[in-house]
mmCIF file of C-alpha atoms in Angstrom:
data_model
loop_
_atom_site.group_PDB
_atom_site.id
_atom_site.type_symbol
_atom_site.label_atom_id
_atom_site.label_comp_id
_atom_site.label_asym_id
_atom_site.label_seq_id
_atom_site.Cartn_x
_atom_site.Cartn_y
_atom_site.Cartn_z
ATOM 1 C CA MET L 1 0.280 -0.052 0.148
ATOM 2 C CA THR L 2 1.381 3.357 -1.251
ATOM 3 C CA GLN L 3 0.140 6.987 0.881
ATOM 4 C CA SER L 4 1.066 9.962 -0.866
ATOM 5 C CA ALA L 5 1.161 13.996 1.214
ATOM 6 C CA SER L 6 -1.175 15.341 -1.438
ATOM 7 C CA PRO L 7 -4.541 13.231 -1.420
ATOM 8 C CA PHE L 8 -4.821 10.906 -4.593
ATOM 9 C CA LEU L 9 -8.542 11.652 -4.897
ATOM 10 C CA ARG L 10 -10.627 14.886 -3.323
ATOM 11 C CA LEU L 11 -14.531 13.002 -2.377
ATOM 12 C CA GLY L 12 -17.388 15.528 -1.923
ATOM 13 C CA THR L 13 -20.538 14.513 -0.085
ATOM 14 C CA ARG L 14 -22.785 16.102 2.147
ATOM 15 C CA GLY L 15 -22.583 15.954 5.937
ATOM 16 C CA SER L 16 -25.938 13.806 6.885
ATOM 17 C CA PRO L 17 -24.234 10.122 8.575
ATOM 18 C CA LEU L 18 -26.161 8.370 5.482
ATOM 19 C CA ALA L 19 -24.261 10.264 3.584
ATOM 20 C CA LEU L 20 -21.105 9.950 5.266
ATOM 21 C CA ALA L 21 -21.649 6.415 5.294
ATOM 22 C CA GLN L 22 -22.163 6.022 1.659
ATOM 23 C CA ALA L 23 -18.956 8.147 1.236
ATOM 24 C CA HIS L 24 -16.498 6.037 3.315
ATOM 25 C CA GLU L 25 -17.556 2.956 1.509
ATOM 26 C CA VAL L 26 -16.283 4.361 -1.822
ATOM 27 C CA ARG L 27 -12.914 5.682 -0.417
ATOM 28 C CA ALA L 28 -12.919 1.892 1.230
ATOM 29 C CA ARG L 29 -13.740 0.241 -1.956
ATOM 30 C CA LEU L 30 -11.366 2.720 -4.856
ATOM 31 C CA ALA L 31 -8.335 2.515 -1.952
ATOM 32 C CA LYS L 32 -8.760 -1.038 -2.327
ATOM 33 C CA ALA L 33 -8.812 -1.211 -6.130
ATOM 34 C CA HIS L 34 -6.155 1.053 -6.496
ATOM 35 C CA ARG L 35 -3.865 -0.275 -3.276
ATOM 36 C CA VAL L 36 -4.088 2.956 -1.345
ATOM 37 C CA GLU L 37 -4.820 3.874 2.174
ATOM 38 C CA PRO L 38 -8.328 4.717 2.908
ATOM 39 C CA GLU L 39 -6.353 8.112 4.162
ATOM 40 C CA ALA L 40 -4.899 9.196 0.877
ATOM 41 C CA ILE L 41 -8.573 9.951 -0.624
ATOM 42 C CA ALA L 42 -10.238 12.704 0.784
ATOM 43 C CA ILE L 43 -13.423 13.606 2.461
ATOM 44 C CA GLU L 44 -14.719 17.245 1.918
ATOM 45 C CA VAL L 45 -18.110 17.700 3.460
ATOM 46 C CA ILE L 46 -20.124 20.187 1.490
ATOM 47 C CA THR L 47 -23.469 21.674 2.761
ATOM 48 C CA THR L 48 -26.141 21.948 0.145
ATOM 49 C CA SER L 49 -29.500 23.629 0.196
ATOM 50 C CA GLY L 50 -31.339 20.670 0.654
ATOM 51 C CA ASP L 51 -29.771 19.902 3.876
ATOM 52 C CA ALA L 52 -29.305 24.058 5.073
ATOM 53 C CA GLU L 53 -33.218 23.951 4.367
ATOM 54 C CA GLN L 54 -35.046 21.535 7.025
ATOM 55 C CA THR L 55 -38.444 22.808 7.451
ATOM 56 C CA ARG L 56 -40.484 23.770 4.054
ATOM 57 C CA PRO L 57 -41.323 20.553 1.502
ATOM 58 C CA LEU L 58 -38.318 19.894 -0.618
ATOM 59 C CA ALA L 59 -41.106 20.868 -3.683
ATOM 60 C CA ASP L 60 -41.836 24.106 -2.623
ATOM 61 C CA ILE L 61 -37.892 25.467 -2.460
ATOM 62 C CA GLY L 62 -36.740 23.734 -6.376
ATOM 63 C CA GLY L 63 -36.691 19.835 -5.611
ATOM 64 C CA LYS L 64 -34.685 16.811 -4.772
ATOM 65 C CA GLY L 65 -31.701 18.767 -7.088
ATOM 66 C CA LEU L 66 -31.314 20.969 -3.652
ATOM 67 C CA PHE L 67 -28.834 17.541 -2.311
ATOM 68 C CA VAL L 68 -26.683 17.800 -4.742
ATOM 69 C CA LYS L 69 -26.136 21.109 -6.966
ATOM 70 C CA GLU L 70 -23.345 22.896 -4.280
ATOM 71 C CA ILE L 71 -21.730 19.487 -4.516
ATOM 72 C CA GLU L 72 -22.114 19.298 -8.417
ATOM 73 C CA GLN L 73 -20.922 22.970 -8.090
ATOM 74 C CA ALA L 74 -17.994 22.411 -6.554
ATOM 75 C CA LEU L 75 -16.713 19.101 -9.012
ATOM 76 C CA MET L 76 -17.500 21.725 -12.224
ATOM 77 C CA ASP L 77 -15.111 24.253 -10.096
ATOM 78 C CA GLU L 78 -12.823 21.587 -9.380
ATOM 79 C CA ARG L 79 -12.490 21.736 -5.437
ATOM 80 C CA ILE L 80 -13.029 18.014 -6.083
ATOM 81 C CA ASP L 81 -12.953 15.445 -8.118
ATOM 82 C CA LEU L 82 -15.830 12.775 -7.524
ATOM 83 C CA ALA L 83 -18.786 13.025 -5.518
ATOM 84 C CA VAL L 84 -20.899 10.836 -4.017
ATOM 85 C CA HIS L 85 -25.095 10.994 -3.945
ATOM 86 C CA SER L 86 -27.491 8.836 -3.747
ATOM 87 C CA ALA L 87 -29.087 8.053 -7.402
ATOM 88 C CA LYS L 88 -32.615 9.152 -6.107
ATOM 89 C CA ASP L 89 -31.437 12.818 -4.996
ATOM 90 C CA MET L 90 -29.774 13.592 -8.761
ATOM 91 C CA PRO L 91 -32.175 15.178 -11.595
ATOM 92 C CA GLY L 92 -33.020 13.685 -14.824
ATOM 93 C CA GLN L 93 -30.513 15.396 -16.443
ATOM 94 C CA LEU L 94 -27.410 16.180 -15.488
ATOM 95 C CA PRO L 95 -25.166 19.590 -15.394
ATOM 96 C CA ASP L 96 -23.117 19.640 -19.349
ATOM 97 C CA GLY L 97 -19.729 17.956 -18.630
ATOM 98 C CA LEU L 98 -20.643 15.819 -15.754
ATOM 99 C CA VAL L 99 -21.128 12.013 -15.743
ATOM 100 C CA ILE L 100 -22.592 9.558 -13.626
ATOM 101 C CA ALA L 101 -18.150 6.950 -13.468
ATOM 102 C CA ALA L 102 -19.752 4.210 -11.225
ATOM 103 C CA CYS L 103 -21.956 2.733 -9.219
ATOM 104 C CA LEU L 104 -21.837 0.838 -6.667
ATOM 105 C CA PRO L 105 -23.687 -2.360 -5.844
ATOM 106 C CA ARG L 106 -27.462 -1.379 -5.756
ATOM 107 C CA GLU L 107 -28.986 -2.309 -2.350
ATOM 108 C CA ASP L 108 -32.551 -3.207 -1.018
ATOM 109 C CA PRO L 109 -33.982 -1.439 -3.454
ATOM 110 C CA ARG L 110 -37.711 -0.947 -1.727
ATOM 111 C CA ASP L 111 -39.230 0.897 1.541
ATOM 112 C CA ALA L 112 -39.657 0.414 5.033
ATOM 113 C CA PHE L 113 -43.011 0.876 7.076
ATOM 114 C CA ILE L 114 -42.151 2.099 10.573
ATOM 115 C CA SER L 115 -44.722 2.195 12.867
ATOM 116 C CA PRO L 116 -44.909 1.632 16.633
ATOM 117 C CA ARG L 117 -49.200 1.451 16.771
ATOM 118 C CA ALA L 118 -48.782 -1.129 13.451
ATOM 119 C CA LYS L 119 -47.079 -4.366 11.985
ATOM 120 C CA THR L 120 -48.033 -2.973 8.433
ATOM 121 C CA LEU L 121 -49.158 -0.012 6.327
ATOM 122 C CA ALA L 122 -52.539 -2.278 5.775
ATOM 123 C CA GLY L 123 -52.584 -2.295 9.459
ATOM 124 C CA LEU L 124 -52.387 1.300 10.367
ATOM 125 C CA ALA L 125 -55.709 2.740 12.559
ATOM 126 C CA GLN L 126 -58.260 4.278 10.267
ATOM 127 C CA GLY L 127 -57.287 7.779 10.231
ATOM 128 C CA ALA L 128 -53.484 7.506 11.618
ATOM 129 C CA VAL L 129 -50.988 9.889 10.955
ATOM 130 C CA LEU L 130 -48.637 9.141 8.227
ATOM 131 C CA GLY L 131 -45.760 11.568 7.308
ATOM 132 C CA THR L 132 -43.534 11.859 4.382
ATOM 133 C CA SER L 133 -41.899 14.981 2.945
ATOM 134 C CA SER L 134 -42.238 12.707 -0.327
ATOM 135 C CA PRO L 135 -44.691 13.081 -3.310
ATOM 136 C CA ARG L 136 -44.227 9.420 -4.304
ATOM 137 C CA ARG L 137 -44.489 8.163 -1.124
ATOM 138 C CA GLN L 138 -47.187 10.975 0.057
ATOM 139 C CA ALA L 139 -49.363 9.581 -3.300
ATOM 140 C CA LEU L 140 -48.562 5.825 -3.522
ATOM 141 C CA VAL L 141 -49.456 5.479 0.177
ATOM 142 C CA ARG L 142 -52.631 7.777 -0.501
ATOM 143 C CA ARG L 143 -53.748 5.341 -3.411
ATOM 144 C CA MET L 144 -53.872 2.475 -0.740
ATOM 145 C CA ARG L 145 -55.397 4.311 2.240
ATOM 146 C CA PRO L 146 -56.846 6.821 1.222
ATOM 147 C CA ASP L 147 -58.392 7.361 4.906
ATOM 148 C CA LEU L 148 -54.994 8.440 6.683
ATOM 149 C CA LYS L 149 -53.594 11.979 7.208
ATOM 150 C CA VAL L 150 -50.088 12.335 5.196
ATOM 151 C CA VAL L 151 -48.795 14.772 7.001
ATOM 152 C CA PRO L 152 -44.178 16.862 5.692
ATOM 153 C CA LEU L 153 -41.953 14.864 7.820
ATOM 154 C CA ARG L 154 -38.494 16.564 7.123
ATOM 155 C CA GLY L 155 -34.695 15.566 8.404
ATOM 156 C CA ASN L 156 -32.167 13.342 8.022
ATOM 157 C CA VAL L 157 -32.891 8.915 8.906
ATOM 158 C CA ASP L 158 -32.322 10.123 12.534
ATOM 159 C CA THR L 159 -34.320 12.852 13.046
ATOM 160 C CA ARG L 160 -37.348 11.702 11.480
ATOM 161 C CA LEU L 161 -36.792 8.058 13.784
ATOM 162 C CA GLU L 162 -37.031 11.233 16.767
ATOM 163 C CA LYS L 163 -40.295 12.388 15.600
ATOM 164 C CA LEU L 164 -41.674 9.273 15.406
ATOM 165 C CA LYS L 165 -41.065 8.140 19.014
ATOM 166 C CA GLN L 166 -42.421 11.545 19.747
ATOM 167 C CA GLY L 167 -45.667 10.662 18.836
ATOM 168 C CA GLU L 168 -45.781 13.045 15.626
ATOM 169 C CA VAL L 169 -47.100 10.800 14.041
ATOM 170 C CA ASP L 170 -48.056 7.368 14.069
ATOM 171 C CA ALA L 171 -45.729 5.450 11.430
ATOM 172 C CA THR L 172 -43.044 6.634 8.580
ATOM 173 C CA LEU L 173 -41.826 5.470 5.367
ATOM 174 C CA LEU L 174 -37.266 5.237 5.172
ATOM 175 C CA ALA L 175 -35.515 3.305 2.010
ATOM 176 C CA VAL L 176 -34.015 0.317 3.361
ATOM 177 C CA ALA L 177 -30.877 0.795 1.331
ATOM 178 C CA GLY L 178 -29.881 3.358 3.781
ATOM 179 C CA LEU L 179 -31.535 1.999 6.779
ATOM 180 C CA ARG L 180 -29.026 -1.118 6.124
ATOM 181 C CA ARG L 181 -25.804 1.336 5.374
ATOM 182 C CA LEU L 182 -26.509 3.033 8.990
ATOM 183 C CA GLY L 183 -27.155 -0.337 10.405
ATOM 184 C CA ARG L 184 -30.313 0.134 11.585
ATOM 185 C CA PRO L 185 -32.313 -2.419 9.849
ATOM 186 C CA GLN L 186 -33.919 -3.408 13.504
ATOM 187 C CA VAL L 187 -36.126 -0.393 12.774
ATOM 188 C CA VAL L 188 -37.791 -2.039 10.102
ATOM 189 C CA THR L 189 -41.453 -3.140 11.003
ATOM 190 C CA SER L 190 -42.135 -4.462 7.748
ATOM 191 C CA ILE L 191 -41.095 -3.938 4.163
ATOM 192 C CA LEU L 192 -43.357 -2.834 1.363
ATOM 193 C CA GLN L 193 -42.871 -5.008 -1.908
ATOM 194 C CA ILE L 194 -42.423 -3.112 -5.300
ATOM 195 C CA ASP L 195 -45.184 -4.945 -6.882
ATOM 196 C CA GLU L 196 -47.132 -3.043 -4.551
ATOM 197 C CA PHE L 197 -45.010 0.046 -3.353
ATOM 198 C CA LEU L 198 -42.535 1.305 -6.852
ATOM 199 C CA PRO L 199 -39.771 2.630 -5.763
ATOM 200 C CA ALA L 200 -38.102 6.041 -6.854
ATOM 201 C CA VAL L 201 -35.662 6.094 -9.260
ATOM 202 C CA GLY L 202 -32.380 5.363 -8.314
ATOM 203 C CA GLN L 203 -33.454 4.104 -4.646
ATOM 204 C CA GLY L 204 -30.929 1.901 -3.119
ATOM 205 C CA VAL L 205 -28.277 3.036 -5.558
ATOM 206 C CA ILE L 206 -24.784 4.889 -4.588
ATOM 207 C CA ALA L 207 -23.913 6.872 -7.588
ATOM 208 C CA ILE L 208 -20.468 8.201 -8.423
ATOM 209 C CA GLN L 209 -20.236 11.778 -10.587
ATOM 210 C CA THR L 210 -17.362 12.931 -11.721
ATOM 211 C CA ARG L 211 -16.392 15.129 -14.937
ATOM 212 C CA ALA L 212 -16.930 13.982 -18.190
ATOM 213 C CA ALA L 213 -13.099 15.814 -19.462
ATOM 214 C CA THR L 214 -11.554 13.926 -16.351
ATOM 215 C CA THR L 215 -10.055 11.134 -18.354
ATOM 216 C CA ARG L 216 -8.007 9.794 -15.131
ATOM 217 C CA ILE L 217 -11.348 9.905 -12.863
ATOM 218 C CA ARG L 218 -13.548 8.144 -14.611
ATOM 219 C CA ASN L 219 -11.031 5.837 -15.241
ATOM 220 C CA LEU L 220 -10.385 5.301 -11.674
ATOM 221 C CA MET L 221 -13.790 4.680 -10.956
ATOM 222 C CA ALA L 222 -13.798 1.778 -13.170
ATOM 223 C CA ALA L 223 -12.497 -0.529 -11.425
ATOM 224 C CA ILE L 224 -15.696 0.205 -8.333
ATOM 225 C CA ASP L 225 -18.127 0.842 -11.107
ATOM 226 C CA ASP L 226 -20.943 -2.394 -10.865
ATOM 227 C CA PRO L 227 -22.838 -2.922 -14.776
ATOM 228 C CA VAL L 228 -25.312 -4.834 -13.472
ATOM 229 C CA THR L 229 -26.330 -1.734 -11.353
ATOM 230 C CA ALA L 230 -25.356 1.340 -13.806
ATOM 231 C CA THR L 231 -27.663 -0.871 -17.011
ATOM 232 C CA ALA L 232 -30.735 -1.199 -14.492
ATOM 233 C CA LEU L 233 -29.726 3.232 -13.325
ATOM 234 C CA SER L 234 -29.623 3.979 -17.035
ATOM 235 C CA ALA L 235 -33.733 2.876 -18.021
ATOM 236 C CA GLU L 236 -34.723 4.501 -14.614
ATOM 237 C CA ARG L 237 -32.957 8.005 -15.302
ATOM 238 C CA ALA L 238 -34.086 7.915 -18.889
ATOM 239 C CA PHE L 239 -37.579 7.524 -17.485
ATOM 240 C CA LEU L 240 -36.877 10.098 -15.230
ATOM 241 C CA ALA L 241 -36.001 12.767 -17.813
ATOM 242 C CA VAL L 242 -38.663 12.029 -20.086
ATOM 243 C CA LEU L 243 -40.903 13.302 -16.957
ATOM 244 C CA ASP L 244 -39.150 15.317 -14.780
ATOM 245 C CA GLY L 245 -40.540 18.763 -15.567
ATOM 246 C CA SER L 246 -41.940 18.844 -11.854
ATOM 247 C CA CYS L 247 -40.382 18.338 -8.477
ATOM 248 C CA ARG L 248 -43.632 18.208 -7.067
ATOM 249 C CA THR L 249 -44.897 14.972 -9.481
ATOM 250 C CA PRO L 250 -44.779 11.877 -8.078
ATOM 251 C CA ILE L 251 -42.538 9.630 -10.172
ATOM 252 C CA ALA L 252 -41.463 5.938 -9.810
ATOM 253 C CA GLY L 253 -39.387 3.647 -11.476
ATOM 254 C CA HIS L 254 -37.420 0.243 -10.785
ATOM 255 C CA ALA L 255 -35.108 -1.528 -13.296
ATOM 256 C CA ARG L 256 -33.777 -4.509 -12.984
ATOM 257 C CA LEU L 257 -30.862 -7.059 -15.076
ATOM 258 C CA THR L 258 -31.165 -10.749 -15.197
ATOM 259 C CA ALA L 259 -30.172 -13.490 -17.236
ATOM 260 C CA ALA L 260 -33.424 -13.135 -19.017
ATOM 261 C CA GLY L 261 -32.575 -9.803 -19.796
ATOM 262 C CA LEU L 262 -33.669 -6.358 -18.549
ATOM 263 C CA SER L 263 -37.411 -5.180 -16.971
ATOM 264 C CA PHE L 264 -38.369 -1.911 -15.908
ATOM 265 C CA ARG L 265 -42.088 -0.231 -14.395
ATOM 266 C CA GLY L 266 -42.833 2.509 -14.499
ATOM 267 C CA LEU L 267 -44.964 4.654 -12.255
ATOM 268 C CA VAL L 268 -46.484 8.837 -12.418
ATOM 269 C CA ALA L 269 -49.053 9.380 -10.256
ATOM 270 C CA ARG L 270 -50.920 12.500 -9.253
ATOM 271 C CA PRO L 271 -50.238 14.045 -5.206
ATOM 272 C CA ASP L 272 -53.498 13.184 -3.531
ATOM 273 C CA GLY L 273 -53.371 9.436 -5.729
ATOM 274 C CA SER L 274 -56.057 9.942 -7.704
ATOM 275 C CA ALA L 275 -54.889 8.910 -10.779
ATOM 276 C CA ALA L 276 -52.195 7.173 -11.675
ATOM 277 C CA TYR L 277 -50.340 5.612 -15.289
ATOM 278 C CA GLU L 278 -48.572 3.156 -15.522
ATOM 279 C CA THR L 279 -46.610 0.684 -17.693
ATOM 280 C CA VAL L 280 -44.107 -2.020 -17.941
ATOM 281 C CA ARG L 281 -41.121 -2.430 -20.389
ATOM 282 C CA ARG L 282 -38.602 -5.803 -20.652
ATOM 283 C CA GLY L 283 -35.712 -5.961 -22.984
ATOM 284 C CA GLU L 284 -32.375 -6.291 -23.811
ATOM 285 C CA ALA L 285 -29.577 -4.859 -21.534
ATOM 286 C CA LEU L 286 -28.409 -2.738 -24.274
ATOM 287 C CA ASP L 287 -31.210 -1.167 -24.906
ATOM 288 C CA ALA L 288 -31.781 -0.055 -21.504
ATOM 289 C CA GLU L 289 -31.604 4.023 -22.224
ATOM 290 C CA ALA L 290 -34.231 3.726 -24.850
ATOM 291 C CA MET L 291 -36.061 1.418 -22.886
ATOM 292 C CA GLY L 292 -36.553 3.546 -20.522
ATOM 293 C CA ARG L 293 -36.891 6.879 -22.576
ATOM 294 C CA ASP L 294 -39.946 4.996 -24.754
ATOM 295 C CA ALA L 295 -41.380 3.821 -21.037
ATOM 296 C CA GLY L 296 -41.172 7.652 -19.771
ATOM 297 C CA LEU L 297 -42.873 8.767 -23.823
ATOM 298 C CA GLU L 298 -45.897 6.496 -23.217
ATOM 299 C CA LEU L 299 -46.935 7.420 -19.847
ATOM 300 C CA LYS L 300 -46.292 11.185 -20.818
ATOM 301 C CA ALA L 301 -49.047 10.772 -23.903
ATOM 302 C CA LYS L 302 -50.623 9.085 -21.829
ATOM 303 C CA ALA L 303 -51.504 11.765 -18.812
ATOM 304 C CA GLY L 304 -51.375 15.235 -20.773
ATOM 305 C CA ASP L 305 -49.663 18.020 -20.275
ATOM 306 C CA GLN L 306 -52.022 19.160 -17.013
ATOM 307 C CA PHE L 307 -51.077 16.130 -15.384
ATOM 308 C CA PHE L 308 -47.633 16.950 -14.500
ATOM 309 C CA VAL L 309 -47.607 19.608 -12.002
ATOM 310 C CA GLY L 310 -45.746 22.701 -11.407
#
C-alpha cells in the first residue's frame, strides 16, 4: 500500500450520517482497488441547500436537486474530483460536463414501513397520521389508504425516527437501503414489496459523479463500477429525464437485470393519489436507456401535460 502527502482523490459528499457512510464505503472500495491507504482519499463535506432548509417541503424550495447542486458546483469548480450521491437524489438531467462514472452494487431498493402502532401499512388504524415528505410516497400511500392523514416529515433518518418516537406521527416510510447502510435494519417494522409500492428512480444506488473530461478519474472509477446496477440505473434515469419537468409530480421507476434480460416498470401519479399511470418494458440490457425513455414518453402521452403539476 502507498500513501502520498497530497490526496490521491478528493471526494465530495453531504454531511448527513447516511451520506458519510456512503462516502466511506466508496473510499474503502477505491482504496482497495487502487492499493492506497483510505486516508489518501480526502472526504470533503459540502452543505447543500436541501440540508440547510429543513422546515419547508423540498417541492416548495426547488426539489430533490437541492441535495446535489452545491456538490456538483464543487465538481465543476474542480474543488473535488468526484461526488458521492444517493442516486435517487439526482435530477433526471445532469449539468453539462458532468457524468455518472460508476455505481456501487445496489442495496435493497424497497421502502420500509416503520411504526409502533401497526405491523403493516394496511394495519394502521383509520385516520392514522403517516409522515413523509416524498411526493412519491405520499401519492402511493394515498392510493392504498385514502383514509390516512399524510403530513410532511423532513430531516435525516435519525431526526425522522425521533419524531416518530415522540408521537408526532403514527408511522413513516424510509428506504431499506439507507437503514442497512446505517446499521439500523432493526427499526424496520415491515417491508413494502416492489409490486405494491414502486421505489423511487435510483433508490438503493450509490452513484459516483465526476467531470466528463477527466479521463484519469473516470478510469479509476471503472474499477469499482457495478455494470448490472449501472445498466438498471440507466433505464430508470432515462425514464426520469423524460418526465422530470416538475419536482412535485410523483414519479417511480425500477429496473432489474437478470439472465433473461432487463425488466422495467414505471409510474406517474397525482400528488393526492387520485390517478396514476403505469407501464412495463422488457428487453435487452443494451437497450436499457431506450427502454426507459420509451416508457417515459408513453406515460407522458397517456397522462397529458396537465397531469404534471408545477
